[in-house]
Coordinates of C-alpha atoms in Angstrom, one line a residue:
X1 CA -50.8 105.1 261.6
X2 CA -51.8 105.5 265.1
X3 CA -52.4 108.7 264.9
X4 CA -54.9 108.1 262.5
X5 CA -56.9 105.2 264.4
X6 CA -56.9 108.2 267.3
X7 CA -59.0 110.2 264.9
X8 CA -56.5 112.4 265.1
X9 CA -56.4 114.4 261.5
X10 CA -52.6 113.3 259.7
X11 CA -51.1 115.1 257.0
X12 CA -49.8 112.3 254.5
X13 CA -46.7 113.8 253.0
X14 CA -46.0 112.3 249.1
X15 CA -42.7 110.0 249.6
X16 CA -39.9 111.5 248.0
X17 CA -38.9 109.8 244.6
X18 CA -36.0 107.3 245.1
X19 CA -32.8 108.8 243.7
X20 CA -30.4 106.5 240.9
X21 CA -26.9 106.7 241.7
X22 CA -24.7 106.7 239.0
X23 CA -21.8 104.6 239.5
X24 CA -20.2 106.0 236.1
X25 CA -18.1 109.3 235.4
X26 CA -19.2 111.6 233.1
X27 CA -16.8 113.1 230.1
X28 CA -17.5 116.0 227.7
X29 CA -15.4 115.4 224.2
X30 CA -14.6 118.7 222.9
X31 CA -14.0 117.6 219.1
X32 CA -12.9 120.2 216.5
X33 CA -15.3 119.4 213.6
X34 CA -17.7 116.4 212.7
X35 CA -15.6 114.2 210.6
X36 CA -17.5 112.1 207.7
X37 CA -15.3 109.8 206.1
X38 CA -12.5 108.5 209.3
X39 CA -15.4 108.4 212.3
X40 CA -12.4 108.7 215.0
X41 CA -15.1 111.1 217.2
X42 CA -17.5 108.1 217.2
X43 CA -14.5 105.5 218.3
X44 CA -13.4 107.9 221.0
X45 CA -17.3 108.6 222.1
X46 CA -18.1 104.6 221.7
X47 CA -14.8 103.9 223.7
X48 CA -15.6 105.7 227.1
X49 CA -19.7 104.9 226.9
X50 CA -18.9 101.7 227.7
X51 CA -17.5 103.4 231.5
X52 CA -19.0 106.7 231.0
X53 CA -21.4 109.3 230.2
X54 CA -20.8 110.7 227.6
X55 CA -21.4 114.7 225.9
X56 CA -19.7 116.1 222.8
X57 CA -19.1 119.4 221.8
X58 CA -18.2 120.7 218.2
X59 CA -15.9 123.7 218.1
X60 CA -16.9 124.1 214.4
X61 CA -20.2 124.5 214.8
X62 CA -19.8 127.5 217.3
X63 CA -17.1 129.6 215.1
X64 CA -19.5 132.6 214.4
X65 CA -18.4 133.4 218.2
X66 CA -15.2 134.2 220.2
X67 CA -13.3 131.9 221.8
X68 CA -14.0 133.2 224.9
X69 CA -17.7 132.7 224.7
X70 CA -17.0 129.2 223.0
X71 CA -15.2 128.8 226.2
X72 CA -17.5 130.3 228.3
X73 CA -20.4 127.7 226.7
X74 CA -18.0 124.5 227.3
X75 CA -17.9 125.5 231.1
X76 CA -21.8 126.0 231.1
X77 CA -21.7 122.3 229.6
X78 CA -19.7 121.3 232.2
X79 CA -21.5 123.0 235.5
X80 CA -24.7 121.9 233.8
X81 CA -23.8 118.1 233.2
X82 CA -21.2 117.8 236.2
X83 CA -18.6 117.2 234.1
X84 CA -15.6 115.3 235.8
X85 CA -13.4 114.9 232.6
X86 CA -12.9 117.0 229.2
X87 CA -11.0 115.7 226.7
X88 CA -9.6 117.9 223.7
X89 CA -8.8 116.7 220.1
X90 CA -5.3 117.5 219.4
X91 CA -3.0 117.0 216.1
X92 CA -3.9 120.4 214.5
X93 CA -3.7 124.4 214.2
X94 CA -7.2 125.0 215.1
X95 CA -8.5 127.0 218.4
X96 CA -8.0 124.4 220.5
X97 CA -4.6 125.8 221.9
X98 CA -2.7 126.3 225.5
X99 CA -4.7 129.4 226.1
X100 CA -8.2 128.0 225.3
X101 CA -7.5 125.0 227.7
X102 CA -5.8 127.1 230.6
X103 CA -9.8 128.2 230.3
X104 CA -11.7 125.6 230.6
X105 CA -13.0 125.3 234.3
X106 CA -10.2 124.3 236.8
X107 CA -11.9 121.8 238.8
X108 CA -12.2 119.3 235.8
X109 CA -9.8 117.0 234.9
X110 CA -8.6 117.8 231.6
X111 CA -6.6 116.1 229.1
X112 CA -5.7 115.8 224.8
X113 CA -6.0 112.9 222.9
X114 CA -4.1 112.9 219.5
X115 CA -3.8 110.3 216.3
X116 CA -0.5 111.8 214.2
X117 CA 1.4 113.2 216.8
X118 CA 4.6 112.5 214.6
X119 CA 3.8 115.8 212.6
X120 CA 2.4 117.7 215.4
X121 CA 4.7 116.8 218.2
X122 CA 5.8 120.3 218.9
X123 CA 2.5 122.0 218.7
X124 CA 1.1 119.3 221.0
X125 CA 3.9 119.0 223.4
X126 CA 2.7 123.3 224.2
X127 CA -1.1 122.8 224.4
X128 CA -0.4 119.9 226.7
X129 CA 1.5 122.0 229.3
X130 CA -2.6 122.8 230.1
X131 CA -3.5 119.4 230.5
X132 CA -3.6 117.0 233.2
X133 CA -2.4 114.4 230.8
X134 CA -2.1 112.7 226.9
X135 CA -3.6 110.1 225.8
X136 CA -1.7 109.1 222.1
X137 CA -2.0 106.3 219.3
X138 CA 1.3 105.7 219.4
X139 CA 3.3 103.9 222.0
X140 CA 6.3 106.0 220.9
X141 CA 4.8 109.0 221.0
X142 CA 3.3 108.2 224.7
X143 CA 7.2 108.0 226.0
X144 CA 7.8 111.4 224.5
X145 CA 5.6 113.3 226.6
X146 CA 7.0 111.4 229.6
X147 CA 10.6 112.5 228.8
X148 CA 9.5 115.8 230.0
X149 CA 7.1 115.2 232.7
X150 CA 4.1 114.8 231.5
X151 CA 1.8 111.9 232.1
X152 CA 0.5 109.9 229.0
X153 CA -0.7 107.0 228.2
X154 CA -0.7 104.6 224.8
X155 CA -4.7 104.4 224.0
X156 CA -5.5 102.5 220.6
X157 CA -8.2 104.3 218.5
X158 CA -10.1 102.2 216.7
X159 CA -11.0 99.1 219.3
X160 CA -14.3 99.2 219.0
X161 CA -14.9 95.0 219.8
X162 CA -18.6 95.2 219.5
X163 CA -18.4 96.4 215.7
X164 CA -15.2 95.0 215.1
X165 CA -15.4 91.2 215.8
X166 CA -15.6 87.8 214.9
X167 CA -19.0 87.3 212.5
X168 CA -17.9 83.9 211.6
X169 CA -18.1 84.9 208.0
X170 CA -16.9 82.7 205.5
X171 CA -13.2 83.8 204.2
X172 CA -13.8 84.3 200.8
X173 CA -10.4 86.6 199.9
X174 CA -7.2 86.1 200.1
X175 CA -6.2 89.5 200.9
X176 CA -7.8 92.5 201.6
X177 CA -6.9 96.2 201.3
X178 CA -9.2 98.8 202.6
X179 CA -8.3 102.8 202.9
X180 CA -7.2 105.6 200.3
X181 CA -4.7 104.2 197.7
X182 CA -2.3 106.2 197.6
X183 CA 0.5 105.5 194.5
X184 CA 3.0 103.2 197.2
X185 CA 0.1 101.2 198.4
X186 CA -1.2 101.1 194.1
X187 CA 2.0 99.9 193.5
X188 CA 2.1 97.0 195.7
X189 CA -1.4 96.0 194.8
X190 CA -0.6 95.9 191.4
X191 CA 2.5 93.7 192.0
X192 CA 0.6 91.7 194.3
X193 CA -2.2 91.1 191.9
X194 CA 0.5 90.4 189.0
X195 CA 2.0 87.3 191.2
X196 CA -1.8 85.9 191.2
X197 CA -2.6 86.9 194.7
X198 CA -6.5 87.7 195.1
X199 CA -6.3 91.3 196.6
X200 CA -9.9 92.9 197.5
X201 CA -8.9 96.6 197.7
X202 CA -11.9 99.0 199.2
X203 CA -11.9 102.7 199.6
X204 CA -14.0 104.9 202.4
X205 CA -16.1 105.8 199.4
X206 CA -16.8 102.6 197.7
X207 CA -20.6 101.7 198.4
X208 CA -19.3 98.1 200.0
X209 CA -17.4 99.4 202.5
X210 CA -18.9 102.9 203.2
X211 CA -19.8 102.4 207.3
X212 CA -17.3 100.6 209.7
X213 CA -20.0 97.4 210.1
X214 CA -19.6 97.0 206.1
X215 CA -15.8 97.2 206.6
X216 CA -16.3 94.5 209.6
X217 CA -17.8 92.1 207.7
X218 CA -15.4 92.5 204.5
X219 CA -12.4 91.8 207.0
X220 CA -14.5 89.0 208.3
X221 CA -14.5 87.7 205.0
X222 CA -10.6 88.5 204.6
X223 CA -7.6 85.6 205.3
X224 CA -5.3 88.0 205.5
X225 CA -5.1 92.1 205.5
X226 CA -2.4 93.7 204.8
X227 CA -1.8 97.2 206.0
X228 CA 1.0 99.8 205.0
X229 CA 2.3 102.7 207.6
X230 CA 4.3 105.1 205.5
X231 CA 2.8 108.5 206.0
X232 CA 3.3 111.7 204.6
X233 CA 5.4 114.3 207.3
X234 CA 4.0 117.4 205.2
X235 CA 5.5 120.6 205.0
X236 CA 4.3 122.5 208.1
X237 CA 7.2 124.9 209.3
X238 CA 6.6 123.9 213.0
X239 CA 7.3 120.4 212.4
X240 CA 11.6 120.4 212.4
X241 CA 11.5 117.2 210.9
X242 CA 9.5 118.2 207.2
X243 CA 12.7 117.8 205.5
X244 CA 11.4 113.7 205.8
X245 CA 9.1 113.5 203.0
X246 CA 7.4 110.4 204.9
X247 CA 7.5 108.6 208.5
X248 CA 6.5 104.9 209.3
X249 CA 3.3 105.0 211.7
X250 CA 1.5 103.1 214.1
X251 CA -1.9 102.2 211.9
X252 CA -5.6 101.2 213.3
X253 CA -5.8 98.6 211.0
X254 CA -4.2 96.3 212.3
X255 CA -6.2 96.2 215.8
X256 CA -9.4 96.3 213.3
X257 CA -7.7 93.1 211.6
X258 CA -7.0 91.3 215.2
X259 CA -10.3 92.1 216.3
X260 CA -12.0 90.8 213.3
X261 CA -10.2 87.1 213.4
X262 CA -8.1 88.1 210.4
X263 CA -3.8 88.0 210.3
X264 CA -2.7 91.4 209.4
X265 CA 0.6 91.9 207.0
X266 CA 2.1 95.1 207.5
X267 CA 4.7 97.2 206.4
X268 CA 7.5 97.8 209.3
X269 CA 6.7 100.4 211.9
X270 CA 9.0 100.0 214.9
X271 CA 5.6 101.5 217.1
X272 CA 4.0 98.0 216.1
X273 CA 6.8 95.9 218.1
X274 CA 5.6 97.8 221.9
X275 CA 2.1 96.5 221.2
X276 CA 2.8 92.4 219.4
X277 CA 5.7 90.7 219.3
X278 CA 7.0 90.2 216.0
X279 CA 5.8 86.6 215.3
X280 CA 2.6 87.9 215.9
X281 CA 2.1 90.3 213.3
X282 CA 4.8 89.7 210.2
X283 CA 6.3 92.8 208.7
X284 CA 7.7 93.5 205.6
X285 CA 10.3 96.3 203.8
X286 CA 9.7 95.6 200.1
X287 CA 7.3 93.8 197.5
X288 CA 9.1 91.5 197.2
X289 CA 9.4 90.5 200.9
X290 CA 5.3 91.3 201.3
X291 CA 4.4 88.4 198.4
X292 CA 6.7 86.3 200.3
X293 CA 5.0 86.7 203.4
X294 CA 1.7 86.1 201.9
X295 CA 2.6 83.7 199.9
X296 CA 3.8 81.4 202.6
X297 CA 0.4 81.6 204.7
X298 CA -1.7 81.3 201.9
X299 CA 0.4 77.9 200.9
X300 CA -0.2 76.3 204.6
X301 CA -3.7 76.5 205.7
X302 CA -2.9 75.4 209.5
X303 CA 0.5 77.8 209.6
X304 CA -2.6 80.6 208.8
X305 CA -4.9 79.7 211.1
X306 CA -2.6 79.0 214.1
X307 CA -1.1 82.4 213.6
X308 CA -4.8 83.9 213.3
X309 CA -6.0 82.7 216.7
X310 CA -2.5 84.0 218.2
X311 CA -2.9 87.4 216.5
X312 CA -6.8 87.5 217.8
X313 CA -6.1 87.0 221.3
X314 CA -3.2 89.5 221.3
X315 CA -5.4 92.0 219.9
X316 CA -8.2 91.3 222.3
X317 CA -6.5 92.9 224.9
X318 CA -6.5 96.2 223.2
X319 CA -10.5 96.2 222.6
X320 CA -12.1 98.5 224.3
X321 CA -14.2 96.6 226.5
X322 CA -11.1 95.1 228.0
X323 CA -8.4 98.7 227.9
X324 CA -10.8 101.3 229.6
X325 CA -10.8 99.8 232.6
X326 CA -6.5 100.8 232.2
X327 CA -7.7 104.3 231.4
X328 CA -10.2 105.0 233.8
X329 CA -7.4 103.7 236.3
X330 CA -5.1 106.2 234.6
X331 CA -7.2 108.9 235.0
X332 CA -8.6 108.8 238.4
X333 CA -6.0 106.8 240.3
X334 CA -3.1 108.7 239.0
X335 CA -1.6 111.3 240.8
X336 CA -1.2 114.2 238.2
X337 CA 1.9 116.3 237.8
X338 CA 0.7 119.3 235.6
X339 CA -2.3 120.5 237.2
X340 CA -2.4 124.5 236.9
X341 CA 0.5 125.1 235.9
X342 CA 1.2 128.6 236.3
X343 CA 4.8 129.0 235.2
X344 CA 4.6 127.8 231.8
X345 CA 4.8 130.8 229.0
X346 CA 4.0 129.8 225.5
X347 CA 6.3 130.4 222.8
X348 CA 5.9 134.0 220.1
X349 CA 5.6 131.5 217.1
X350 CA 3.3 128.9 219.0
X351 CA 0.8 131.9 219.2
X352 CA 1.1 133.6 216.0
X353 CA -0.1 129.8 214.8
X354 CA -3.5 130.4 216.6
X355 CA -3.5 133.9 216.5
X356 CA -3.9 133.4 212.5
X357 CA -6.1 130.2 212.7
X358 CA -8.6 132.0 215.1
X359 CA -9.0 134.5 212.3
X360 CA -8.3 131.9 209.3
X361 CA -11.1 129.6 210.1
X362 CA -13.6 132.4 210.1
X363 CA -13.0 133.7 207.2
X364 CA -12.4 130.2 205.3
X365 CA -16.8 129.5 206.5
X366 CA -17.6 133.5 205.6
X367 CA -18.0 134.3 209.2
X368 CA -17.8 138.1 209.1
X369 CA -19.7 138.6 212.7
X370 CA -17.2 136.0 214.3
X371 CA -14.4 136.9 212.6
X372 CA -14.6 140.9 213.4
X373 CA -15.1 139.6 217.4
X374 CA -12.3 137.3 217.4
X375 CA -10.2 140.0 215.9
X376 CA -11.5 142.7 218.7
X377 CA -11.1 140.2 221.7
X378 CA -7.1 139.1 220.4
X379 CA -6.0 142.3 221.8
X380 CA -7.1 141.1 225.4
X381 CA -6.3 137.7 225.0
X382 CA -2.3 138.4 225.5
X383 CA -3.0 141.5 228.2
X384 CA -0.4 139.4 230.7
X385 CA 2.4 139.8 228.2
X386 CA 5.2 141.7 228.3
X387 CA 4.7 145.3 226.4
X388 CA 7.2 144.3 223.4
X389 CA 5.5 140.8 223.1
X390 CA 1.7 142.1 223.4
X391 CA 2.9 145.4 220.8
X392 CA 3.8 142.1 218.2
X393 CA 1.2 140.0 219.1
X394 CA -1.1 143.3 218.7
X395 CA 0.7 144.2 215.4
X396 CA 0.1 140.8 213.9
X397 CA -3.5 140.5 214.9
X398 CA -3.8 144.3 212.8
X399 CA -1.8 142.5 210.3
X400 CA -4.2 139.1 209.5
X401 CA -7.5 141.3 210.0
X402 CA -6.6 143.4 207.1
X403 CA -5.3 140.3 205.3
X404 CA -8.1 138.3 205.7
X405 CA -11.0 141.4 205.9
X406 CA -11.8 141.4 201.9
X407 CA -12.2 137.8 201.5
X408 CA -13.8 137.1 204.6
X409 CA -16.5 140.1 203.3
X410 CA -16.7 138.5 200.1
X411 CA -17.2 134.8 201.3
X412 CA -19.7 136.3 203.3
X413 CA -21.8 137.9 200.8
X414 CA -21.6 135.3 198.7
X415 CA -22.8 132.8 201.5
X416 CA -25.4 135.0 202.5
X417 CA -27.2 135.1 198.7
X418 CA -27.4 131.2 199.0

């Protein structure tokens, strides 16, 4: 300015545009598919917006090339967005494995997030040997990774307490059932409905309950929910434990009950009792005992109500508003144990697995350009093996392209004239 009263000639240079700082993190969510019935991307996604930003990444929708370049995309995601945390969907045979993790840029925190461990414990318990830690569903399953040193963390699913709250609707059933019935939970309705107890039961496909705020404000609506946890084990020949035809599991409902100022019922599930004590949410073993249970809250208006507010606080704790501020200290405040580890070997039968998925899922979507690359670049994805191990893994790579080769060609065509 004085300068310029001089008459001295100034250059005015353009001030330079104040910068935002972003206090938040930001996290890529590498899912395996877009689900379209059980939204579990959009609860994990809606879970960490609240501290984060947030980018997702669909491994299905890039299957027409290798792994390595689906790899090679997630890390130009990650340079370009200044990723500082990736989280992988676990619980399955897909691409997903050790190997494509080991991958996945080093200077990112990385870590799986999983929903049924129980079946796919021993899968999981590999492909997190590349993680910095687990985040799991269950309670139960959270202290099985720590028995052999590796950090994880209990992280409900389904806590979403800005979809699932109170809407002070009026409670116009007695008891509500919502998922797929199944011929257990048919049978209990059925007996339920015989002993004169009003039972609203909705499905994911029925036009009432179809989206999760429709399902909020039928539980809204709801005195009581009542939930059952027997799931199928299935017959996968990883899992040691198939010979159990069914397993007793930790279920979302009943947060989606607490959150929504209902009382849940459930069927016992010792993973329930680390997250409520058991005056807080009744269990039953039998029909019998379940209509009981019912029956003696549905007979006593203020036993219902006082055991309502005392579930509804209890589960407010687990919303998500409230719990990521325990993950974000998890993540980032934690020392971690497992970071590049470069000792670990996986197993011949953990990668014949992904060996034939890498292939499998190809050929299952009539991916013939993908599916001939994946096949070439197997050969160099076990180069660091020892020469009898890389000669089988070679072998069985041979093996599943020539198995899979005429169908694959066929779906192909066939996909092609559409």
């Amino acid at each position: 300015k004085i300068l310029a009263l001089l008459g001295v000639p100034v250059r005015v240079w353009p001030r330079a545009p104040k910068l935002k700082i972003m206090s938040s993190k930001n996290v890529l969510f590498v899912f395996k598919d877009r689900k379209s019935v059980t939204l579990n991307n959009d609860f994990w996604s809606d879970k960490f917006k609240i501290k984060y930003n947030v980018f997702q990444f669909f491994v299905n929708d890039n299957l027409n090339f290798s792994n390595s370049k689906i790899t090679s995309s997630i890390n130009e995601s990650i340079k370009l967005n200044k990723i500082d945390l990736v989280l992988f969907e676990g619980d399955h045979a897909h691409i997903i494995n050790y190997n494509f993790i080991k991958n996945i840029n080093k200077n990112t925190r990385k870590g799986i997030f999983l929903g049924d461990d129980m079946v796919w414990h021993n899968l999981n318990l590999i492909t997190a040997q590349s993680c910095d830690f687990v985040f799991s569903s269950c309670p139960i399953s959270a202290y099985k990774f720590q028995e052999i040193g590796i950090d994880s963390m209990f992280v409900p699913i389904e806590c979403n307490d800005k979809l699932l709250k109170d809407y002070g609707e009026k409670k116009i059933y007695d008891v509500l059932h919502f998922g797929r019935e199944k011929t257990k939970r048919s049978e209990y309705i059925d007996f339920l409905k015989e002993n004169n107890i009003n039972v609203k039961s909705v499905s994911p496909y029925d036009k009432e309950s179809e989206t999760f705020e429709k399902l909020a404000k039928l539980i809204n609506q709801s005195k009581i929910v009542i939930n059952f946890s027997e799931s199928s084990n299935g017959n996968r020949r990883f899992n040691p434990l198939r010979i159990f035809k069914s397993f007793y599991q930790l279920k979302g409902r009943i947060q989606m009950a607490g959150l929504c100022k209902s009382l849940c019922i459930t069927e016992y599930s010792p993973s329930i009792y680390l997250m409520y004590k058991k005056e807080e949410v009744p269990s039953f073993q039998n029909k019998e005992e379940c209509l009981d249970i019912i029956n003696s809250y549905l007979k006593d208006s203020s036993k219902l109500i006082d055991a309502t507010n005392k579930f509804y606080q209890k589960s407010l704790e687990y919303s998500d508003s409230k719990y990521i501020e325990k993950i974000n200290n998890f993540i980032f405040k934690k020392k971690q144990r497992l970071k590049n580890n470069k000792t670990f070997k996986t197993p011949l039968w953990y990668n014949y697995i992904f060996l034939n998925q890498n292939l499998r899922l190809r050929f299952k979507r009539g991916l013939l350009i993908g599916f001939i690359r994946e096949f070439l670049l197997n050969f160099s994805y076990y180069k660091n093996f020892k020469f009898f191990n890389y000669l089988l893994q070679s072998l069985l790579n041979i093996f599943l392209f020539l198995r899979y080769l005429p169908f694959t060609i066929i779906k192909t065509f066939f996909s092609f004239k559409k």
